[in-house]
CSV table of C-alpha atoms in Angstrom, one decimal:
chain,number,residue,atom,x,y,z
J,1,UNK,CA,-14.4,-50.1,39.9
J,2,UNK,CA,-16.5,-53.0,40.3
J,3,UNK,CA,-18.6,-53.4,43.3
J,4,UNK,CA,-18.5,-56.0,45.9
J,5,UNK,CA,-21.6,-57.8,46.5
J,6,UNK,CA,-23.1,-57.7,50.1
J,7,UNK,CA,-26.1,-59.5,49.4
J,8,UNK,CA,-27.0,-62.9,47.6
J,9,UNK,CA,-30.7,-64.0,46.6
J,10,UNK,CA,-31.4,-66.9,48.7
J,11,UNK,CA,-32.3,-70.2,46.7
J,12,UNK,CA,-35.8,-70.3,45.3
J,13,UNK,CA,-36.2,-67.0,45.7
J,14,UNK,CA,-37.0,-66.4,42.5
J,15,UNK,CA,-39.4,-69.0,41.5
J,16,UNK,CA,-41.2,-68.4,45.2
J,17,UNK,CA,-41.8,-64.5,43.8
J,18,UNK,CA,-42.7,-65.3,40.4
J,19,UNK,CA,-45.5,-67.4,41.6
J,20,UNK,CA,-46.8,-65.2,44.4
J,21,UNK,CA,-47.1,-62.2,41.8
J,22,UNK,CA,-49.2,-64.5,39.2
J,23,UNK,CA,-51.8,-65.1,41.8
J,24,UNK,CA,-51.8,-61.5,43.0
J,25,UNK,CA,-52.7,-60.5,39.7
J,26,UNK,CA,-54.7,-63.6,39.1
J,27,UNK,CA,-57.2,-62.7,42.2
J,28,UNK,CA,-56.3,-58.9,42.0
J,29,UNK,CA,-57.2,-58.6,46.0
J,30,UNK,CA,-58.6,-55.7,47.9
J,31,UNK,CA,-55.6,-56.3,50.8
J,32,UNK,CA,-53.0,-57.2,49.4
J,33,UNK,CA,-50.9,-57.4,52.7
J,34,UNK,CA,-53.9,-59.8,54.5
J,35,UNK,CA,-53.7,-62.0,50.6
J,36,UNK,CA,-49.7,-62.5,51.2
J,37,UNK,CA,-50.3,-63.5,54.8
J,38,UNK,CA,-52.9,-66.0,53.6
J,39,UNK,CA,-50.7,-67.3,50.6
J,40,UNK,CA,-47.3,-67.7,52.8
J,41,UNK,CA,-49.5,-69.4,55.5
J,42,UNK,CA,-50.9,-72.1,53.2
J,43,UNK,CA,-47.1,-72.2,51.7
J,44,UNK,CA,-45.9,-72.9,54.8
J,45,UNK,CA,-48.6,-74.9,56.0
J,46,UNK,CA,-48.3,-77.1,53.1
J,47,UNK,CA,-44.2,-77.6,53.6
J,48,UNK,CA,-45.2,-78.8,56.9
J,49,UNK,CA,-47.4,-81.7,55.5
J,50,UNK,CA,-45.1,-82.4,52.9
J,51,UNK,CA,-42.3,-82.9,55.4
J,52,UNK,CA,-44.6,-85.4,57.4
J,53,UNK,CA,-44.4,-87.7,54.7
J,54,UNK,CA,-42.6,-90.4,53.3
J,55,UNK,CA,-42.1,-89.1,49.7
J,56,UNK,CA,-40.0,-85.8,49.0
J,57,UNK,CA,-39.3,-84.6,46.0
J,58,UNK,CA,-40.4,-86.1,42.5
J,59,UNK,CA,-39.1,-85.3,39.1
J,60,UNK,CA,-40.5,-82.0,37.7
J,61,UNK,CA,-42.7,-82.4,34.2
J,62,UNK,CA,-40.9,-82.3,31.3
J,63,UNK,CA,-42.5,-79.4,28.7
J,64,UNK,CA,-43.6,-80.3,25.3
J,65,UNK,CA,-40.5,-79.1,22.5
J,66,UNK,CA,-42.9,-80.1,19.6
J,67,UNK,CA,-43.7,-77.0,17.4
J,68,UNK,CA,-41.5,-75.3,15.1
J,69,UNK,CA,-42.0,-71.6,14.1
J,70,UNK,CA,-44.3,-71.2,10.9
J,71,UNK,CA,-43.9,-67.7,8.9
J,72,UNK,CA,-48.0,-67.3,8.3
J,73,UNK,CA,-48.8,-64.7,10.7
J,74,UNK,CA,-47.5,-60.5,9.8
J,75,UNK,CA,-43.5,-60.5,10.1
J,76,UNK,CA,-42.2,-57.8,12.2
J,77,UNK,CA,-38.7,-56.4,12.8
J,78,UNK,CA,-37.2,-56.9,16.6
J,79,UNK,CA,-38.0,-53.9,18.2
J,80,UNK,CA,-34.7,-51.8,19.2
J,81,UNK,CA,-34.4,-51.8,23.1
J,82,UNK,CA,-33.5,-48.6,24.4
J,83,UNK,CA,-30.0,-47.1,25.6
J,84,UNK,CA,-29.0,-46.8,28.4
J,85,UNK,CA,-30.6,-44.4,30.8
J,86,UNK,CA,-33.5,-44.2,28.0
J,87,UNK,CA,-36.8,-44.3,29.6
J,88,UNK,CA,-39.9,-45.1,27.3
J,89,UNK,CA,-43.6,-44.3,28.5
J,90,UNK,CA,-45.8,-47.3,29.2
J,91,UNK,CA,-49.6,-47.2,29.6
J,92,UNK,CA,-50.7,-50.7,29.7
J,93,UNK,CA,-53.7,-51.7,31.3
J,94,UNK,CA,-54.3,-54.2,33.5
J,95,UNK,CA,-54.7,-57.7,31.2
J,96,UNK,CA,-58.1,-58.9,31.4
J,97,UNK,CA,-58.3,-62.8,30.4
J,98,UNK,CA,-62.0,-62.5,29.6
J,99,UNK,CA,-61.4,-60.4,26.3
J,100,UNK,CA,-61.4,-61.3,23.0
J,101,UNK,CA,-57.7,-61.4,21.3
J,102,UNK,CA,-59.3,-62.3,18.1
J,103,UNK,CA,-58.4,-59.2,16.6
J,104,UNK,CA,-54.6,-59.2,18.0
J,105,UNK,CA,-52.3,-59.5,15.2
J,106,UNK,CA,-49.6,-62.2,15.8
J,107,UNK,CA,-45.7,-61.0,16.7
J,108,UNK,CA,-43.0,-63.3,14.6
J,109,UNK,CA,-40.0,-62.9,14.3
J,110,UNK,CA,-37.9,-65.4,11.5
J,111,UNK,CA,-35.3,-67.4,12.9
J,112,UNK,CA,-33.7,-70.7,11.8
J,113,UNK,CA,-33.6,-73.8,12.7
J,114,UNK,CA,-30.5,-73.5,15.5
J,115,UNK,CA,-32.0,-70.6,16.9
J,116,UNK,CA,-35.7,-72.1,17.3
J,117,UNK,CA,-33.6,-74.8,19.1
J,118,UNK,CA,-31.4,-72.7,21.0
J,119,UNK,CA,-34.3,-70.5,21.8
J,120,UNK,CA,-36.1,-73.7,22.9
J,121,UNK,CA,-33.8,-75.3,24.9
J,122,UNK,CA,-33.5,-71.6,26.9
J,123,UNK,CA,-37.5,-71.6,27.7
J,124,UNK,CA,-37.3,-75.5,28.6
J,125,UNK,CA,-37.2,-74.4,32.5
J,126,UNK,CA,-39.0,-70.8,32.5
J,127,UNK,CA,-41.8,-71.2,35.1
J,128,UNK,CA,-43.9,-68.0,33.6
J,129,UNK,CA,-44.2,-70.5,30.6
J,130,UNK,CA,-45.6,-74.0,32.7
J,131,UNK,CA,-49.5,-72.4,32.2
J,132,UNK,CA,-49.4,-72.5,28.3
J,133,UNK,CA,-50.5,-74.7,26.2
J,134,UNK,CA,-48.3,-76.2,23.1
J,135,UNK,CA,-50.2,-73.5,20.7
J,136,UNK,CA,-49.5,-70.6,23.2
J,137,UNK,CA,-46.1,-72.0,23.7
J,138,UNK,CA,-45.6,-71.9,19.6
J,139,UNK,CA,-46.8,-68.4,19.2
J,140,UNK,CA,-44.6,-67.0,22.2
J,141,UNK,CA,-41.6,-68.5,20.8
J,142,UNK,CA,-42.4,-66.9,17.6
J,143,UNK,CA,-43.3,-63.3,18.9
J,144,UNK,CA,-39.2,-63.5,20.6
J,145,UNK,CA,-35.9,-62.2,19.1
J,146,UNK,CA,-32.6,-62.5,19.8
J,147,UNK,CA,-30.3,-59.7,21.0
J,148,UNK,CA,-26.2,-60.1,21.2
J,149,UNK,CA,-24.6,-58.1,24.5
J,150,UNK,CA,-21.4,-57.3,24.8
J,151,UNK,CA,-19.4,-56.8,28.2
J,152,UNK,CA,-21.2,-53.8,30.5
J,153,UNK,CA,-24.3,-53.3,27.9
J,154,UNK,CA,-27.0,-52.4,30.1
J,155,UNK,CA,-30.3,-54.5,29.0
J,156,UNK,CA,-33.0,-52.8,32.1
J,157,UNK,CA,-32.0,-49.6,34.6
J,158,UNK,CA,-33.7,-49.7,37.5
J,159,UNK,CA,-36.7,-46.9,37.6
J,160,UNK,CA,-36.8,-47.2,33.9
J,161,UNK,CA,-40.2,-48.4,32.5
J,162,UNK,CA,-40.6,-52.0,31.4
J,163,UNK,CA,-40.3,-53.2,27.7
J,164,UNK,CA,-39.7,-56.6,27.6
J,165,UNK,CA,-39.1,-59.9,29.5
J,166,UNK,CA,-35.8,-61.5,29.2
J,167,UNK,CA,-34.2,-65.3,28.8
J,168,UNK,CA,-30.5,-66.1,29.0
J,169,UNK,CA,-29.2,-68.1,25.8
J,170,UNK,CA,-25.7,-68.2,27.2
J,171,UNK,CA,-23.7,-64.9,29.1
J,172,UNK,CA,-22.8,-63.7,32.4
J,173,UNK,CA,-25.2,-61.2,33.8
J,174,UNK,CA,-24.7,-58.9,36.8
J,175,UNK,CA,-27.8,-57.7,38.7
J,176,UNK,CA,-27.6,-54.1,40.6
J,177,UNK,CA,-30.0,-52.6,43.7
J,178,UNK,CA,-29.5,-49.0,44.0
J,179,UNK,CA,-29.7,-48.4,48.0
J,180,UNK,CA,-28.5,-45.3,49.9
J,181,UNK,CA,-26.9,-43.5,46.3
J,182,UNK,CA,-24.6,-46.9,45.7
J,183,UNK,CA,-25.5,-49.4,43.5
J,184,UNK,CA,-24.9,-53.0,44.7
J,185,UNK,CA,-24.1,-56.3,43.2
J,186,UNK,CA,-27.3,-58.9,44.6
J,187,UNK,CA,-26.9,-62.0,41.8
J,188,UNK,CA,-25.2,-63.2,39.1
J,189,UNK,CA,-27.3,-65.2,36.0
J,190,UNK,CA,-24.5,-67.7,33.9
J,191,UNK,CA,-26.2,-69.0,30.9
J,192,UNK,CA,-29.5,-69.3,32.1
J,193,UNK,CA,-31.9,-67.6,33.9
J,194,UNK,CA,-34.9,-65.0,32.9
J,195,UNK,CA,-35.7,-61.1,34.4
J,196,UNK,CA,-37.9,-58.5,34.1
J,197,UNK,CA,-41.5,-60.0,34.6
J,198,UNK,CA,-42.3,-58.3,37.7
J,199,UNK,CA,-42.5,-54.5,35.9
J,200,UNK,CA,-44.4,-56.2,33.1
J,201,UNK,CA,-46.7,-58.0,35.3
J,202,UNK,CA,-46.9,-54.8,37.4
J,203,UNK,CA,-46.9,-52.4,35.1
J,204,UNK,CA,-44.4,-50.5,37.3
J,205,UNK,CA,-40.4,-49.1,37.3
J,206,UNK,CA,-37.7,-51.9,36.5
J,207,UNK,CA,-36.7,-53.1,40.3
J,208,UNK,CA,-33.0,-53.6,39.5
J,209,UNK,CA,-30.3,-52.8,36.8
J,210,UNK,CA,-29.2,-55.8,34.8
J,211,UNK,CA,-25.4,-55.5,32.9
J,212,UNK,CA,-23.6,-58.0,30.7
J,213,UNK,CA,-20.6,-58.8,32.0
J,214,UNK,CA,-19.1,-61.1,29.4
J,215,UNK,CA,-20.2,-61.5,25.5
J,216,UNK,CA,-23.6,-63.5,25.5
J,217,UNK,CA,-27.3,-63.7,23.6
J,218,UNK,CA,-30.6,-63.3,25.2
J,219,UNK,CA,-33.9,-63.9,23.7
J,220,UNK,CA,-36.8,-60.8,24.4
J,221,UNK,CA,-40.5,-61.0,24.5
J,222,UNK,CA,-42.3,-57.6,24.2
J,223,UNK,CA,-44.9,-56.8,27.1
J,224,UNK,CA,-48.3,-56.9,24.7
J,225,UNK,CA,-47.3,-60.5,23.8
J,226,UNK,CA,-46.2,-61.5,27.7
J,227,UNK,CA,-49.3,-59.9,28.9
J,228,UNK,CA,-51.5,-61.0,26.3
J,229,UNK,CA,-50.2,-64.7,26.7
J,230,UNK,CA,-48.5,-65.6,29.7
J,231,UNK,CA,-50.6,-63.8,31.9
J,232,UNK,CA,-53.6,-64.6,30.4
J,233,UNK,CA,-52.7,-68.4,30.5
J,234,UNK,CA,-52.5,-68.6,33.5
J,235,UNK,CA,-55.8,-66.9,34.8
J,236,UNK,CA,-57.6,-69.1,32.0
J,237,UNK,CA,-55.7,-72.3,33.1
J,238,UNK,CA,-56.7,-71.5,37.1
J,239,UNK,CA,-60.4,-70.5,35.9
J,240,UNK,CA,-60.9,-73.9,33.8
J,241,UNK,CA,-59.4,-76.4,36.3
J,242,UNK,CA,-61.5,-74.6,38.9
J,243,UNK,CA,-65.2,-74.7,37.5
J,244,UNK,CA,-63.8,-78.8,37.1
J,245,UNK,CA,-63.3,-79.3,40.1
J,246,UNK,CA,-66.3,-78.1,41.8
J,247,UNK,CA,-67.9,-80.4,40.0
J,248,UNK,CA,-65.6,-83.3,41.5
J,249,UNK,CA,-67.9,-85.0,44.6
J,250,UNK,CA,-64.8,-85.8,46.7
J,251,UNK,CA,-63.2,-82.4,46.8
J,252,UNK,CA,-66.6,-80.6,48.6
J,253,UNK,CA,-64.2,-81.4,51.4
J,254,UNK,CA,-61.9,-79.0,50.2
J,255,UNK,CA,-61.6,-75.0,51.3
J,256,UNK,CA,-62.0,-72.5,48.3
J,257,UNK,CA,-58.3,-71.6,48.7
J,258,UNK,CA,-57.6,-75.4,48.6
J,259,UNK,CA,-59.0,-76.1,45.5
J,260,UNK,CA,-57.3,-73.1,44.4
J,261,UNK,CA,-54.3,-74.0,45.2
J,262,UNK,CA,-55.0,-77.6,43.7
J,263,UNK,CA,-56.2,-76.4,40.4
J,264,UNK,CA,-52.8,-74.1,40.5
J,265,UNK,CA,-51.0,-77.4,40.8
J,266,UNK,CA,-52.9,-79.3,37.8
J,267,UNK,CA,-51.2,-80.0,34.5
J,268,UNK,CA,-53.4,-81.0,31.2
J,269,UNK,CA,-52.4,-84.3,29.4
J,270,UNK,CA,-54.1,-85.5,25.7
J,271,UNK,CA,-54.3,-89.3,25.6
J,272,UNK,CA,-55.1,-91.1,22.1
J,273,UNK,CA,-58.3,-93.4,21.6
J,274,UNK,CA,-56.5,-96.7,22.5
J,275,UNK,CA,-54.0,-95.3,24.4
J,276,UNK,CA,-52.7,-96.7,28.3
J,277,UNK,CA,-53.0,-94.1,31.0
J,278,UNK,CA,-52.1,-96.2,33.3
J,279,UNK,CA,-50.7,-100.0,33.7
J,280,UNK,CA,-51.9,-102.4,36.0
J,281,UNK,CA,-48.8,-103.3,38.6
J,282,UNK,CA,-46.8,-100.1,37.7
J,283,UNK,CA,-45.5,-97.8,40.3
J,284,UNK,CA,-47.8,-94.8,41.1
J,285,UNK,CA,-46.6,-90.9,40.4
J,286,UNK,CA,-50.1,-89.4,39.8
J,287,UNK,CA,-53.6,-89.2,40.0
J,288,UNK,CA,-56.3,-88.2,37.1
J,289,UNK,CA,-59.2,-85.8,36.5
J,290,UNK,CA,-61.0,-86.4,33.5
J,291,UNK,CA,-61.5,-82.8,31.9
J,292,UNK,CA,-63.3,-84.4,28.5
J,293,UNK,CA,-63.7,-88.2,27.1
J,294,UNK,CA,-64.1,-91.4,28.4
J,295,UNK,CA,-61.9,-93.8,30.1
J,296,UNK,CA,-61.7,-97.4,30.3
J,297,UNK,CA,-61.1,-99.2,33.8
J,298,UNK,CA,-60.0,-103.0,33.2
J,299,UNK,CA,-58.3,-105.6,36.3
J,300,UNK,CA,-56.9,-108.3,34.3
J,301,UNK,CA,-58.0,-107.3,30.8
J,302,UNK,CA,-61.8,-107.4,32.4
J,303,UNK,CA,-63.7,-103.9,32.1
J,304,UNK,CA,-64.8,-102.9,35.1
J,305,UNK,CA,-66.0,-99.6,34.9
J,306,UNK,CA,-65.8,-96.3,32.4
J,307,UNK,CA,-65.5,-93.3,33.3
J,308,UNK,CA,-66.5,-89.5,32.2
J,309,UNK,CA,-65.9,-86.0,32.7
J,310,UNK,CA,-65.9,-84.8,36.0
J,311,UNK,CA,-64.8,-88.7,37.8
J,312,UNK,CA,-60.8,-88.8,39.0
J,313,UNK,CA,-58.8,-92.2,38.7
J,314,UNK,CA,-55.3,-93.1,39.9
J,315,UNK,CA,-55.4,-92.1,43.5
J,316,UNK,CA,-56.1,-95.8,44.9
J,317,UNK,CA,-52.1,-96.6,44.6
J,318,UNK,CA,-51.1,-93.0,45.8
J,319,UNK,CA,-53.5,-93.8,49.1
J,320,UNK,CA,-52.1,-97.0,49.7
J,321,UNK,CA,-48.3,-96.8,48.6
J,322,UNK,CA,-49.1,-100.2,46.3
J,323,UNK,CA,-48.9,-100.6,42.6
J,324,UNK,CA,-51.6,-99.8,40.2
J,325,UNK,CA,-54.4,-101.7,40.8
J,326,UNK,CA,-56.3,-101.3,37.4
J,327,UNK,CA,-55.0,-100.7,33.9
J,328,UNK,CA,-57.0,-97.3,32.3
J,329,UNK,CA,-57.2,-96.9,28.7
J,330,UNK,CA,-58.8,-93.7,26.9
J,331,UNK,CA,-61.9,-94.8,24.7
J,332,UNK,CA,-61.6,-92.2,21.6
J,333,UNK,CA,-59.4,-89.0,23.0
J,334,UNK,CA,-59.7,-88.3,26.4
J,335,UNK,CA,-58.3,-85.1,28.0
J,336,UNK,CA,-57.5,-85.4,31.7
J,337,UNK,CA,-56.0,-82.9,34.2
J,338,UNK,CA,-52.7,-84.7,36.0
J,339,UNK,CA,-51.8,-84.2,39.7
J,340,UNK,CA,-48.4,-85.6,40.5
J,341,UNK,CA,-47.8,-87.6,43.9
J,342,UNK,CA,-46.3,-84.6,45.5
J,343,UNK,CA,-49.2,-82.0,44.9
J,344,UNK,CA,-51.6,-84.9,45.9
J,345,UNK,CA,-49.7,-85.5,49.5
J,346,UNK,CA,-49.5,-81.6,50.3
J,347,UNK,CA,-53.4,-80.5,49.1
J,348,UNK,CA,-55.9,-83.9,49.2
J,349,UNK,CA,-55.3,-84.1,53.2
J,350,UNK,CA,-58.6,-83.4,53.8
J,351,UNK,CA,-60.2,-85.4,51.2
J,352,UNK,CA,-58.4,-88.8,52.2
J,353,UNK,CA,-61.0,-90.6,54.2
J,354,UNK,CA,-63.5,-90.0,51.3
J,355,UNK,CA,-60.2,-91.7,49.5
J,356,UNK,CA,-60.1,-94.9,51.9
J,357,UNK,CA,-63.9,-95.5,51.4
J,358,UNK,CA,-64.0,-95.4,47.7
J,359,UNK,CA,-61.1,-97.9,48.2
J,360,UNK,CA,-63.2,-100.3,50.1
J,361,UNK,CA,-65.7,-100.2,47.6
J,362,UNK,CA,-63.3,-100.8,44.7
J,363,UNK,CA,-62.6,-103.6,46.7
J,364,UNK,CA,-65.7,-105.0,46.6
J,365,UNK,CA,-66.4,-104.6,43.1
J,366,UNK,CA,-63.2,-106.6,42.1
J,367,UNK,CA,-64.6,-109.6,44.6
J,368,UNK,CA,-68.0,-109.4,42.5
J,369,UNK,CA,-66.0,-109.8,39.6
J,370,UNK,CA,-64.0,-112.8,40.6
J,371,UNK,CA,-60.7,-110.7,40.8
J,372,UNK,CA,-58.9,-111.0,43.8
């Protein structure tokens, strides 16, 4: 007999938790209890500055759907996940993103053209997967294989050991909390969704039991691979963007835990030699940090300025709710680190008066060269 549900996850829930535990295990803190206090504070903190504005919401980045699955790298079988009530031992280590992966041999599984689409169209939307690059991205989607359910297959037991992470292709899929000897219903995933991060992240007991209630197709990533890549990603991806930003002038202004949360909320964009960043007179959604390259400033097709590594454009329009000021083109390939208009009204508070004076001076260089 099927059990009525007496809880429901509260929207966002899920996203909220996935990104708390990749900074836990990102900064790996002493107190854990005093870190959460801090992190919900600034979360909440941040909400409130956000709310005090005029913009709300802007459209999420799109993720790159560029690379198809090669067959160069060793081809192994999918691994069989275990019955149910099977337990396996795991005796992973914490991941360490400083160590070499040289020597790690590649995961692929084969899989044809409508399942690298299907597969890609499933991962579109999976947050674990926004710190990868398209390389990363490639090899993931080659190291994960599909598995066809069938109504009540159990794919994780709570208290079992962690295997694998899991995204929905299509299916209905109940999820079960064992409290006081009864297990009861707490969510529902319908053709999309992912589980089972936190025990891989963790290295700890499956936190809930997960059945198929209708026929459906997941896709499964092993732990070595998740650990290896996702986790790794992201402590990279926070350890790059943060040795740039210290070296950005303006953001002094900024807190450690600021510019941690900043370089949390950067995303890395490859422009073309030639190419526009941005266009004079367009509306503004972003603001740049040049990570590697050069970039050309013009006001009316008239250079005004270049600039290098380590200088930030784009925030002049973002300051002043105006159009683009300037057109910005990259000179030979320029690799910059994009904050979108949303980040940039919750974290650069503090750094906005350095804003408004750089804006005067702007101001003043366009007058010397004949531009207003």
């Amino acid at each position: 007999m099927e059990t009525t549900a007496q809880f429901s996850i509260p929207p966002g829930l899920t996203d909220l938790l996935e990104e708390f535990v990749v900074k836990c295990i990102q900064e790996n803190p002493s107190d854990l209890v005093e870190f959460a206090a801090d992190y919900f504070d600034m979360l909440r903190l941040g909400r409130k500055k956000k709310e005090s504005k005029a913009g709300k919401e802007s459209a999420a980045s799109k993720p790159e759907k560029k690379e198809t699955v090669e067959d160069k790298e060793e081809v192994q079988e999918p691994p069989k996940i275990p019955a149910r009530g099977r337990r396996r031992a795991v005796a992973a280590e914490a991941y360490n993103p400083n160590e070499n992966d040289t020597e790690v041999k590649c995961v692929v599984h084969p899989k044809t053209d409508e399942q690298l689409q299907r597969l890609k169209k499933s991962v579109e939307n999976i947050l674990l997967f926004k710190s990868c690059d398209r390389d990363q991205l490639k090899e993931i989607l080659n190291a994960m294989f599909e598995r066809k359910v069938s109504p009540e297959d159990e794919i994780i037991r709570q208290g079992a050991d962690g295997d694998n992470f899991y995204v929905i292709d299509n299916g209905v899929f109940d999820v079960f909390i064992e409290k006081d000897g009864k297990e009861l219903k707490v969510h529902t995933f319908k053709d999309e969704g992912s589980f089972g991060e936190l025990a891989l992240m963790y290295n700890c007991p499956r936190n809930a039991t997960i059945i198929a209630k209708s026929e459906g197709s997941i896709w499964a990533l092993d732990q070595s691979t998740f650990r290896r890549i996702v986790v790794g990603a992201a402590a990279r991806r926070r350890q790059m963007y943060e040795a740039l930003l210290e070296n950005v002038p303006m953001l002094k202004e900024l807190q450690a835990y600021e510019r941690m949360n900043l370089a949390d909320a950067l995303e890395t964009k490859i422009f073309d030699d030639g190419q526009c960043i941005i266009r004079q007179n367009d509306e503004a959604d972003c603001m740049y940090f040049i990570e590697a390259g050069t970039v050309r400033v013009t006001v009316s097709d008239k250079e005004i300025s270049r600039l290098t590594k380590g200088a930030y454009f784009g925030e002049v329009a973002l300051v002043t709710k105006n159009p683009r000021s300037a057109s910005v083109f990259a000179e030979g390939e320029a690799k910059c680190a994009v904050l979108n208009v949303d980040a940039f009204e919750r974290l650069l508070g503090p750094c906005m008066d350095i804003m408004k004076r750089n804006i005067t001076h702007y101001e003043e260089q366009r007058k010397a060269l004949g531009l207003e």
